[in-house]
């Protein structure tokens, strides 16, 4: 199985890759990251030479690059961590958030839809924060069919 991981040099993505690459040697992990301010390739040093790990430097909003990566690696699963997540930065530069979080997610979804047309057993996992999914109530859990409930904050934030 080929597992494409976006944002794999970020904090959560790198921990995901560092845990699973040695644990699941029968699966190939393709890390796609643009290496922006939040990325740190040093956090992946333990897996960088692993035979089931590959790195592709690309922006998830770059359609040509993402289509080429899908063609080259033929992923069965996408785990989409890539996102601009520092809220304070969004106030000063909201365009980067729209490009990565909205346009990048759209590019990945469209590429996966076209690449996987008619194919069974594929999965797309979008991992995000409460900025996308909303706050979790005191009881309960998010599920695959949980609707987005964007958090905008309030006057007390």
mmCIF file of C-alpha atoms in Angstrom:
data_model
loop_
_atom_site.group_PDB
_atom_site.id
_atom_site.type_symbol
_atom_site.label_atom_id
_atom_site.label_comp_id
_atom_site.label_asym_id
_atom_site.label_seq_id
_atom_site.Cartn_x
_atom_site.Cartn_y
_atom_site.Cartn_z
ATOM 1 C CA UNK A 1 0.000 0.000 0.000
ATOM 2 C CA UNK A 2 1.241 3.483 -0.903
ATOM 3 C CA UNK A 3 0.351 6.169 1.642
ATOM 4 C CA UNK A 4 0.763 9.799 0.611
ATOM 5 C CA UNK A 5 1.182 12.111 3.610
ATOM 6 C CA UNK A 6 0.920 15.871 3.118
ATOM 7 C CA UNK A 7 2.585 18.189 5.608
ATOM 8 C CA UNK A 8 4.816 15.361 6.732
ATOM 9 C CA UNK A 9 7.591 17.715 7.869
ATOM 10 C CA UNK A 10 5.253 19.553 10.230
ATOM 11 C CA UNK A 11 4.857 18.689 13.892
ATOM 12 C CA UNK A 12 1.960 16.228 13.661
ATOM 13 C CA UNK A 13 2.848 14.865 10.216
ATOM 14 C CA UNK A 14 6.455 14.139 11.147
ATOM 15 C CA UNK A 15 5.379 12.276 14.279
ATOM 16 C CA UNK A 16 2.895 10.262 12.212
ATOM 17 C CA UNK A 17 5.582 9.327 9.671
ATOM 18 C CA UNK A 18 8.251 8.654 12.303
ATOM 19 C CA UNK A 19 5.936 6.241 14.073
ATOM 20 C CA UNK A 20 4.511 4.405 11.059
ATOM 21 C CA UNK A 21 7.464 4.072 8.652
ATOM 22 C CA UNK A 22 9.387 1.669 10.940
ATOM 23 C CA UNK A 23 6.201 0.047 12.276
ATOM 24 C CA UNK A 24 4.713 -0.734 8.847
ATOM 25 C CA UNK A 25 7.643 -1.634 6.561
ATOM 26 C CA UNK A 26 5.268 -3.350 4.119
ATOM 27 C CA UNK A 27 3.712 0.052 3.281
ATOM 28 C CA UNK A 28 5.406 2.862 1.363
ATOM 29 C CA UNK A 29 5.078 6.394 2.741
ATOM 30 C CA UNK A 30 5.400 9.399 0.455
ATOM 31 C CA UNK A 31 5.889 12.669 2.340
ATOM 32 C CA UNK A 32 4.747 15.756 0.406
ATOM 33 C CA UNK A 33 5.724 19.042 2.025
ATOM 34 C CA UNK A 34 6.457 22.553 0.739
ATOM 35 C CA UNK A 35 8.937 23.100 3.593
ATOM 36 C CA UNK A 36 7.467 26.382 4.796
ATOM 37 C CA UNK A 37 8.129 28.034 8.174
ATOM 38 C CA UNK A 38 6.428 25.210 10.129
ATOM 39 C CA UNK A 39 8.405 22.358 8.539
ATOM 40 C CA UNK A 40 11.458 20.675 9.996
ATOM 41 C CA UNK A 41 13.065 17.849 8.006
ATOM 42 C CA UNK A 42 15.442 17.151 10.903
ATOM 43 C CA UNK A 43 12.478 15.666 12.772
ATOM 44 C CA UNK A 44 12.407 12.926 10.096
ATOM 45 C CA UNK A 45 16.101 12.036 10.269
ATOM 46 C CA UNK A 46 15.341 8.597 11.758
ATOM 47 C CA UNK A 47 13.378 7.547 8.654
ATOM 48 C CA UNK A 48 15.044 9.487 5.828
ATOM 49 C CA UNK A 49 16.999 6.463 4.590
ATOM 50 C CA UNK A 50 14.217 3.917 5.086
ATOM 51 C CA UNK A 51 13.399 1.893 1.956
ATOM 52 C CA UNK A 52 9.651 2.516 2.452
ATOM 53 C CA UNK A 53 9.976 6.314 2.735
ATOM 54 C CA UNK A 54 10.160 8.969 0.029
ATOM 55 C CA UNK A 55 10.127 12.759 0.193
ATOM 56 C CA UNK A 56 8.618 15.065 -2.432
ATOM 57 C CA UNK A 57 8.989 18.827 -2.020
ATOM 58 C CA UNK A 58 5.782 20.324 -3.378
ATOM 59 C CA UNK A 59 3.021 22.775 -2.559
ATOM 60 C CA UNK A 60 -0.362 21.028 -2.211
ATOM 61 C CA UNK A 61 -1.962 23.881 -4.155
ATOM 62 C CA UNK A 62 0.287 23.234 -7.170
ATOM 63 C CA UNK A 63 -1.953 21.084 -9.381
ATOM 64 C CA UNK A 64 0.780 20.029 -11.821
ATOM 65 C CA UNK A 65 3.092 18.904 -9.025
ATOM 66 C CA UNK A 66 0.362 16.970 -7.192
ATOM 67 C CA UNK A 67 -0.856 15.252 -10.373
ATOM 68 C CA UNK A 68 2.742 14.239 -11.150
ATOM 69 C CA UNK A 69 3.244 12.894 -7.614
ATOM 70 C CA UNK A 70 0.051 10.823 -7.878
ATOM 71 C CA UNK A 71 1.222 9.462 -11.236
ATOM 72 C CA UNK A 72 4.695 8.659 -9.914
ATOM 73 C CA UNK A 73 3.657 7.045 -6.604
ATOM 74 C CA UNK A 74 0.069 5.818 -7.251
ATOM 75 C CA UNK A 75 -1.131 6.266 -3.654
ATOM 76 C CA UNK A 76 -3.896 4.113 -2.175
ATOM 77 C CA UNK A 77 -4.351 6.426 0.811
ATOM 78 C CA UNK A 78 -3.934 10.152 1.359
ATOM 79 C CA UNK A 79 -3.439 11.486 4.872
ATOM 80 C CA UNK A 80 -3.747 15.245 4.516
ATOM 81 C CA UNK A 81 -2.051 17.168 7.348
ATOM 82 C CA UNK A 82 -0.757 20.104 5.265
ATOM 83 C CA UNK A 83 -2.279 23.313 6.564
ATOM 84 C CA UNK A 84 -1.516 26.805 7.677
ATOM 85 C CA UNK A 85 -2.453 26.592 11.330
ATOM 86 C CA UNK A 86 -0.925 29.529 13.189
ATOM 87 C CA UNK A 87 -3.972 31.733 13.710
ATOM 88 C CA UNK A 88 -1.932 34.841 14.514
ATOM 89 C CA UNK A 89 -0.254 34.555 11.104
ATOM 90 C CA UNK A 90 -3.664 34.366 9.397
ATOM 91 C CA UNK A 91 -4.497 37.869 10.571
ATOM 92 C CA UNK A 92 -1.418 39.319 8.900
ATOM 93 C CA UNK A 93 -1.480 37.096 5.802
ATOM 94 C CA UNK A 94 -4.828 35.396 5.155
ATOM 95 C CA UNK A 95 -4.031 34.616 1.497
ATOM 96 C CA UNK A 96 -1.570 31.855 2.472
ATOM 97 C CA UNK A 97 -4.287 30.224 4.582
ATOM 98 C CA UNK A 98 -6.755 30.269 1.708
ATOM 99 C CA UNK A 99 -4.167 28.920 -0.709
ATOM 100 C CA UNK A 100 -3.030 26.007 1.453
ATOM 101 C CA UNK A 101 -6.110 25.156 3.494
ATOM 102 C CA UNK A 102 -8.782 25.656 0.847
ATOM 103 C CA UNK A 103 -7.156 25.541 -2.581
ATOM 104 C CA UNK A 104 -4.591 22.903 -1.549
ATOM 105 C CA UNK A 105 -7.275 20.643 -0.103
ATOM 106 C CA UNK A 106 -9.337 21.093 -3.278
ATOM 107 C CA UNK A 107 -6.346 20.210 -5.493
ATOM 108 C CA UNK A 108 -5.714 17.043 -3.471
ATOM 109 C CA UNK A 109 -9.376 16.006 -3.508
ATOM 110 C CA UNK A 110 -9.749 16.605 -7.247
ATOM 111 C CA UNK A 111 -6.501 14.818 -8.055
ATOM 112 C CA UNK A 112 -7.474 11.844 -5.892
ATOM 113 C CA UNK A 113 -10.978 11.736 -7.417
ATOM 114 C CA UNK A 114 -9.618 11.674 -10.960
ATOM 115 C CA UNK A 115 -6.694 9.342 -10.219
ATOM 116 C CA UNK A 116 -8.854 6.872 -8.277
ATOM 117 C CA UNK A 117 -11.873 6.901 -10.608
ATOM 118 C CA UNK A 118 -13.415 3.418 -10.511
ATOM 119 C CA UNK A 119 -10.899 2.128 -7.981
ATOM 120 C CA UNK A 120 -12.044 0.468 -4.750
ATOM 121 C CA UNK A 121 -10.336 0.457 -1.374
ATOM 122 C CA UNK A 122 -8.854 3.951 -1.508
ATOM 123 C CA UNK A 123 -9.097 6.445 1.339
ATOM 124 C CA UNK A 124 -8.650 10.194 1.830
ATOM 125 C CA UNK A 125 -8.181 11.323 5.437
ATOM 126 C CA UNK A 126 -8.306 15.061 6.110
ATOM 127 C CA UNK A 127 -6.744 15.817 9.482
ATOM 128 C CA UNK A 128 -7.375 19.280 10.834
ATOM 129 C CA UNK A 129 -8.029 21.361 13.932
ATOM 130 C CA UNK A 130 -11.043 22.869 15.611
ATOM 131 C CA UNK A 131 -10.629 25.772 13.201
ATOM 132 C CA UNK A 132 -12.222 23.431 10.637
ATOM 133 C CA UNK A 133 -14.187 20.868 12.637
ATOM 134 C CA UNK A 134 -15.358 23.038 15.530
ATOM 135 C CA UNK A 135 -14.880 22.380 19.215
ATOM 136 C CA UNK A 136 -15.572 18.917 20.541
ATOM 137 C CA UNK A 137 -18.368 18.900 23.124
ATOM 138 C CA UNK A 138 -17.553 17.649 26.622
ATOM 139 C CA UNK A 139 -18.977 14.257 25.676
ATOM 140 C CA UNK A 140 -18.916 12.530 22.325
ATOM 141 C CA UNK A 141 -16.406 12.217 19.543
ATOM 142 C CA UNK A 142 -15.880 13.238 15.953
ATOM 143 C CA UNK A 143 -16.721 10.599 13.335
ATOM 144 C CA UNK A 144 -16.197 10.303 9.584
ATOM 145 C CA UNK A 145 -19.636 11.822 8.961
ATOM 146 C CA UNK A 146 -19.180 14.777 11.365
ATOM 147 C CA UNK A 147 -19.923 17.993 9.509
ATOM 148 C CA UNK A 148 -17.468 20.863 9.367
ATOM 149 C CA UNK A 149 -18.289 23.550 11.937
ATOM 150 C CA UNK A 150 -15.783 26.324 11.371
ATOM 151 C CA UNK A 151 -14.545 28.137 14.463
ATOM 152 C CA UNK A 152 -14.331 31.868 14.141
ATOM 153 C CA UNK A 153 -13.669 32.662 17.782
ATOM 154 C CA UNK A 154 -15.577 35.241 19.746
ATOM 155 C CA UNK A 155 -14.992 38.609 21.327
ATOM 156 C CA UNK A 156 -13.399 36.976 24.393
ATOM 157 C CA UNK A 157 -10.687 35.149 22.408
#
